[in-house]
Amino acid sequence: MDPAPSTSTQSPNALNTSPSLSAGSPPPLSSASSTPPTATFRQLTANQRQLKATHRKLTASRSQIDDLTKQLKLNNFIVGALVKDLRRLKNPTSANQIINDPSILNYINSLPNETKLAIGPHKLLLGHSSQMGSDQLYLPIGGACLEYKDELTQYMTYTVGGECPVDDVFAQRLMLKGCEPLPKRRCHPKAPAGYINPTPLPGSLWATPPDTSIVWDPYTCKNYQCLIDRGKTQGFSDCKDCFNLQGREKSRWLFDGGLYYGIEQVLSMKPHGTIRIGLDIGGGSGTFAARMKERDVTIITTSMNFDRPSNSFISSRGLLSMHLSISQRLPFFENTLDIVHSMHVLSNWIPDAMLEFTLYDIYRVLRPGGLLWLDHFFCLGHQLNATYIPMLDGVGFKRLRWNVGLKLDRRVDENEWYFSALLEKPMS
């Protein structure tokens, strides 16, 4: 599972409330065990009331400052976009003019030959294409690749036709900086030693793959037992118990209550058999996809390899995985998917503007009547009313289910919450 807040929550009978929520106030202070004189007691009571009032004012002020800061950032973003649009109107350019911009061509020409060959441009053998509107082709890479010339050059340094460097961690860090997709390379990935055929379906869904199925060089652990044992260690580690398929993973999404939605209950919201294909964003070790496959639903799982072989593990289970970050546009055509699910990943760690673009992209790929299942979305109390409810409503989703629960692994006065929601893209 991709980076996300801690997963400790209430019991399955989590608080079920309306979407509207106000920030909590601290618990009342306890009075002394012995009864003071009347005057002193009245003064203490007055002090307590004043302290509570001051706390409420500070909380409200902090909320207002957060909202104003977000509004200022949004305004700056809008102004910047308008300035760019005005410049384009004053200086209209064609696609070919942009491609042939001297600064871009000079940058490309300054790159080593292999990098230059990887990103183009390449002249079309048959000349100008009316479908493309150009006579040359650029291979797609993330825009931020141009900001990290040295790192891009390092990534593209290898022996053509030979073995690729084992640089998974470096390559993923480059992706997370915005260099996504990375350029293609003309080398072979290192092969696992002693590779054997995978376990056949359906047994592979709940079988730990053999250690010889992957290359362990990029990871701290050097076998799957080490990954399983992580779940027994103290402290928080993202997805630390998700490789133990006989532990908590075995019971996920099998029951329904409060913040926890069961797969059977979600599927029953639609006519039988109409939920067929979908996406799990940041799906950890692929258990959501495994549960869905047991019900003849095909789910593609996106995941990052944060010191764990998530994508290899998912594929070993006989499931489809994609090494894709939350920043990337979803590689699906519009109005095609039946369901999109995300547990913890879509939460308040994502900047608001980026999250809104992501939600609109999910809306784009969902078919009419398709479902967005937000599973344990983490936020602060004031953010729920001020940011996320208006954002979801603004995108256009219809609420089918909505549950809110206090996050219990921190102090209550931290005002941290989860909400789970089943949202529908309208039919028209």
PDB file of N, CA and C in Angstrom, residues 170-209:
ATOM      1  N   PHE A 170      16.335   4.119  -7.302  1.00  0.00           N
ATOM      2  CA  PHE A 170      16.675   5.374  -7.968  1.00  0.00           C
ATOM      3  C   PHE A 170      15.620   5.737  -9.007  1.00  0.00           C
ATOM      4  N   ALA A 171      15.206   4.753  -9.815  1.00  0.00           N
ATOM      5  CA  ALA A 171      14.218   5.002 -10.867  1.00  0.00           C
ATOM      6  C   ALA A 171      12.879   5.416 -10.278  1.00  0.00           C
ATOM      7  N   GLN A 172      12.456   4.772  -9.192  1.00  0.00           N
ATOM      8  CA  GLN A 172      11.172   5.118  -8.582  1.00  0.00           C
ATOM      9  C   GLN A 172      11.220   6.514  -7.963  1.00  0.00           C
ATOM     10  N   ARG A 173      12.350   6.877  -7.375  1.00  0.00           N
ATOM     11  CA  ARG A 173      12.484   8.224  -6.820  1.00  0.00           C
ATOM     12  C   ARG A 173      12.389   9.269  -7.930  1.00  0.00           C
ATOM     13  N   LEU A 174      12.931   8.966  -9.094  1.00  0.00           N
ATOM     14  CA  LEU A 174      12.840   9.861 -10.237  1.00  0.00           C
ATOM     15  C   LEU A 174      11.396   9.984 -10.704  1.00  0.00           C
ATOM     16  N   MET A 175      10.667   8.872 -10.683  1.00  0.00           N
ATOM     17  CA  MET A 175       9.241   8.900 -11.019  1.00  0.00           C
ATOM     18  C   MET A 175       8.466   9.792 -10.062  1.00  0.00           C
ATOM     19  N   LEU A 176       8.746   9.658  -8.771  1.00  0.00           N
ATOM     20  CA  LEU A 176       8.011  10.415  -7.761  1.00  0.00           C
ATOM     21  C   LEU A 176       8.320  11.909  -7.822  1.00  0.00           C
ATOM     22  N   LYS A 177       9.442  12.267  -8.431  1.00  0.00           N
ATOM     23  CA  LYS A 177       9.753  13.680  -8.651  1.00  0.00           C
ATOM     24  C   LYS A 177       8.967  14.261  -9.818  1.00  0.00           C
ATOM     25  N   GLY A 178       8.262  13.390 -10.559  1.00  0.00           N
ATOM     26  CA  GLY A 178       7.480  13.853 -11.695  1.00  0.00           C
ATOM     27  C   GLY A 178       7.996  13.374 -13.032  1.00  0.00           C
ATOM     28  N   CYS A 179       9.119  12.658 -13.048  1.00  0.00           N
ATOM     29  CA  CYS A 179       9.659  12.099 -14.291  1.00  0.00           C
ATOM     30  C   CYS A 179       8.950  10.770 -14.560  1.00  0.00           C
ATOM     31  N   GLU A 180       7.687  10.886 -14.902  1.00  0.00           N
ATOM     32  CA  GLU A 180       6.835   9.707 -15.104  1.00  0.00           C
ATOM     33  C   GLU A 180       5.899   9.974 -16.279  1.00  0.00           C
ATOM     34  N   PRO A 181       5.936   9.117 -17.300  1.00  0.00           N
ATOM     35  CA  PRO A 181       6.706   7.875 -17.371  1.00  0.00           C
ATOM     36  C   PRO A 181       8.182   8.127 -17.657  1.00  0.00           C
ATOM     37  N   LEU A 182       8.989   7.161 -17.229  1.00  0.00           N
ATOM     38  CA  LEU A 182      10.409   7.185 -17.545  1.00  0.00           C
ATOM     39  C   LEU A 182      10.610   6.806 -19.006  1.00  0.00           C
ATOM     40  N   PRO A 183      11.752   7.197 -19.586  1.00  0.00           N
ATOM     41  CA  PRO A 183      12.031   6.758 -20.960  1.00  0.00           C
ATOM     42  C   PRO A 183      12.239   5.242 -21.019  1.00  0.00           C
ATOM     43  N   LYS A 184      11.985   4.671 -22.198  1.00  0.00           N
ATOM     44  CA  LYS A 184      12.305   3.263 -22.420  1.00  0.00           C
ATOM     45  C   LYS A 184      13.819   3.086 -22.452  1.00  0.00           C
ATOM     46  N   ARG A 185      14.275   1.861 -22.160  1.00  0.00           N
ATOM     47  CA  ARG A 185      15.716   1.579 -22.205  1.00  0.00           C
ATOM     48  C   ARG A 185      15.968   0.339 -23.081  1.00  0.00           C
ATOM     49  N   ARG A 186      17.165   0.280 -23.647  1.00  0.00           N
ATOM     50  CA  ARG A 186      17.535  -0.858 -24.484  1.00  0.00           C
ATOM     51  C   ARG A 186      18.495  -1.770 -23.716  1.00  0.00           C
ATOM     52  N   CYS A 187      17.983  -2.352 -22.639  1.00  0.00           N
ATOM     53  CA  CYS A 187      18.764  -3.294 -21.851  1.00  0.00           C
ATOM     54  C   CYS A 187      17.805  -4.298 -21.215  1.00  0.00           C
ATOM     55  N   HIS A 188      18.348  -5.374 -20.661  1.00  0.00           N
ATOM     56  CA  HIS A 188      17.540  -6.447 -20.077  1.00  0.00           C
ATOM     57  C   HIS A 188      17.563  -6.353 -18.557  1.00  0.00           C
ATOM     58  N   PRO A 189      16.398  -6.424 -17.912  1.00  0.00           N
ATOM     59  CA  PRO A 189      16.400  -6.423 -16.436  1.00  0.00           C
ATOM     60  C   PRO A 189      17.061  -7.687 -15.900  1.00  0.00           C
ATOM     61  N   LYS A 190      17.684  -7.575 -14.753  1.00  0.00           N
ATOM     62  CA  LYS A 190      18.300  -8.732 -14.109  1.00  0.00           C
ATOM     63  C   LYS A 190      17.236  -9.795 -13.843  1.00  0.00           C
ATOM     64  N   ALA A 191      17.550 -11.027 -14.150  1.00  0.00           N
ATOM     65  CA  ALA A 191      16.595 -12.124 -13.970  1.00  0.00           C
ATOM     66  C   ALA A 191      16.798 -12.782 -12.609  1.00  0.00           C
ATOM     67  N   PRO A 192      15.699 -13.228 -11.952  1.00  0.00           N
ATOM     68  CA  PRO A 192      15.848 -13.937 -10.677  1.00  0.00           C
ATOM     69  C   PRO A 192      16.614 -15.249 -10.867  1.00  0.00           C
ATOM     70  N   ALA A 193      17.473 -15.564  -9.909  1.00  0.00           N
ATOM     71  CA  ALA A 193      18.235 -16.818  -9.962  1.00  0.00           C
ATOM     72  C   ALA A 193      17.341 -17.977  -9.520  1.00  0.00           C
ATOM     73  N   GLY A 194      17.338 -19.047 -10.287  1.00  0.00           N
ATOM     74  CA  GLY A 194      16.564 -20.235  -9.911  1.00  0.00           C
ATOM     75  C   GLY A 194      15.071 -20.053 -10.048  1.00  0.00           C
ATOM     76  N   TYR A 195      14.645 -19.225 -10.999  1.00  0.00           N
ATOM     77  CA  TYR A 195      13.202 -18.943 -11.170  1.00  0.00           C
ATOM     78  C   TYR A 195      12.434 -20.217 -11.488  1.00  0.00           C
ATOM     79  N   ILE A 196      11.267 -20.366 -10.866  1.00  0.00           N
ATOM     80  CA  ILE A 196      10.384 -21.502 -11.146  1.00  0.00           C
ATOM     81  C   ILE A 196       9.009 -20.966 -11.526  1.00  0.00           C
ATOM     82  N   ASN A 197       8.204 -21.802 -12.183  1.00  0.00           N
ATOM     83  CA  ASN A 197       6.881 -21.375 -12.618  1.00  0.00           C
ATOM     84  C   ASN A 197       6.002 -21.008 -11.427  1.00  0.00           C
ATOM     85  N   PRO A 198       5.095 -20.028 -11.625  1.00  0.00           N
ATOM     86  CA  PRO A 198       4.233 -19.591 -10.513  1.00  0.00           C
ATOM     87  C   PRO A 198       3.187 -20.633 -10.150  1.00  0.00           C
ATOM     88  N   THR A 199       2.612 -20.467  -8.955  1.00  0.00           N
ATOM     89  CA  THR A 199       1.508 -21.325  -8.514  1.00  0.00           C
ATOM     90  C   THR A 199       0.290 -21.068  -9.394  1.00  0.00           C
ATOM     91  N   PRO A 200      -0.388 -22.123  -9.875  1.00  0.00           N
ATOM     92  CA  PRO A 200      -1.569 -21.908 -10.724  1.00  0.00           C
ATOM     93  C   PRO A 200      -2.716 -21.276  -9.932  1.00  0.00           C
ATOM     94  N   LEU A 201      -3.590 -20.564 -10.651  1.00  0.00           N
ATOM     95  CA  LEU A 201      -4.832 -20.066 -10.069  1.00  0.00           C
ATOM     96  C   LEU A 201      -5.783 -21.229  -9.815  1.00  0.00           C
ATOM     97  N   PRO A 202      -6.661 -21.152  -8.816  1.00  0.00           N
ATOM     98  CA  PRO A 202      -6.853 -20.031  -7.880  1.00  0.00           C
ATOM     99  C   PRO A 202      -5.948 -20.087  -6.648  1.00  0.00           C
ATOM    100  N   GLY A 203      -5.123 -21.150  -6.542  1.00  0.00           N
ATOM    101  CA  GLY A 203      -4.269 -21.285  -5.365  1.00  0.00           C
ATOM    102  C   GLY A 203      -3.311 -20.132  -5.172  1.00  0.00           C
ATOM    103  N   SER A 204      -2.885 -19.505  -6.267  1.00  0.00           N
ATOM    104  CA  SER A 204      -1.900 -18.418  -6.176  1.00  0.00           C
ATOM    105  C   SER A 204      -2.443 -17.187  -5.462  1.00  0.00           C
ATOM    106  N   LEU A 205      -3.768 -17.044  -5.397  1.00  0.00           N
ATOM    107  CA  LEU A 205      -4.350 -15.857  -4.763  1.00  0.00           C
ATOM    108  C   LEU A 205      -3.961 -15.743  -3.298  1.00  0.00           C
ATOM    109  N   TRP A 206      -3.779 -16.882  -2.625  1.00  0.00           N
ATOM    110  CA  TRP A 206      -3.496 -16.858  -1.193  1.00  0.00           C
ATOM    111  C   TRP A 206      -2.234 -17.635  -0.841  1.00  0.00           C
ATOM    112  N   ALA A 207      -1.347 -17.802  -1.839  1.00  0.00           N
ATOM    113  CA  ALA A 207      -0.085 -18.506  -1.601  1.00  0.00           C
ATOM    114  C   ALA A 207       1.071 -17.508  -1.617  1.00  0.00           C
ATOM    115  N   THR A 208       1.980 -17.626  -0.661  1.00  0.00           N
ATOM    116  CA  THR A 208       3.189 -16.808  -0.673  1.00  0.00           C
ATOM    117  C   THR A 208       4.095 -17.308  -1.788  1.00  0.00           C
ATOM    118  N   PRO A 209       4.517 -16.428  -2.686  1.00  0.00           N
ATOM    119  CA  PRO A 209       5.347 -16.871  -3.814  1.00  0.00           C
ATOM    120  C   PRO A 209       6.698 -17.386  -3.335  1.00  0.00           C
TER     121      PRO A 209
END
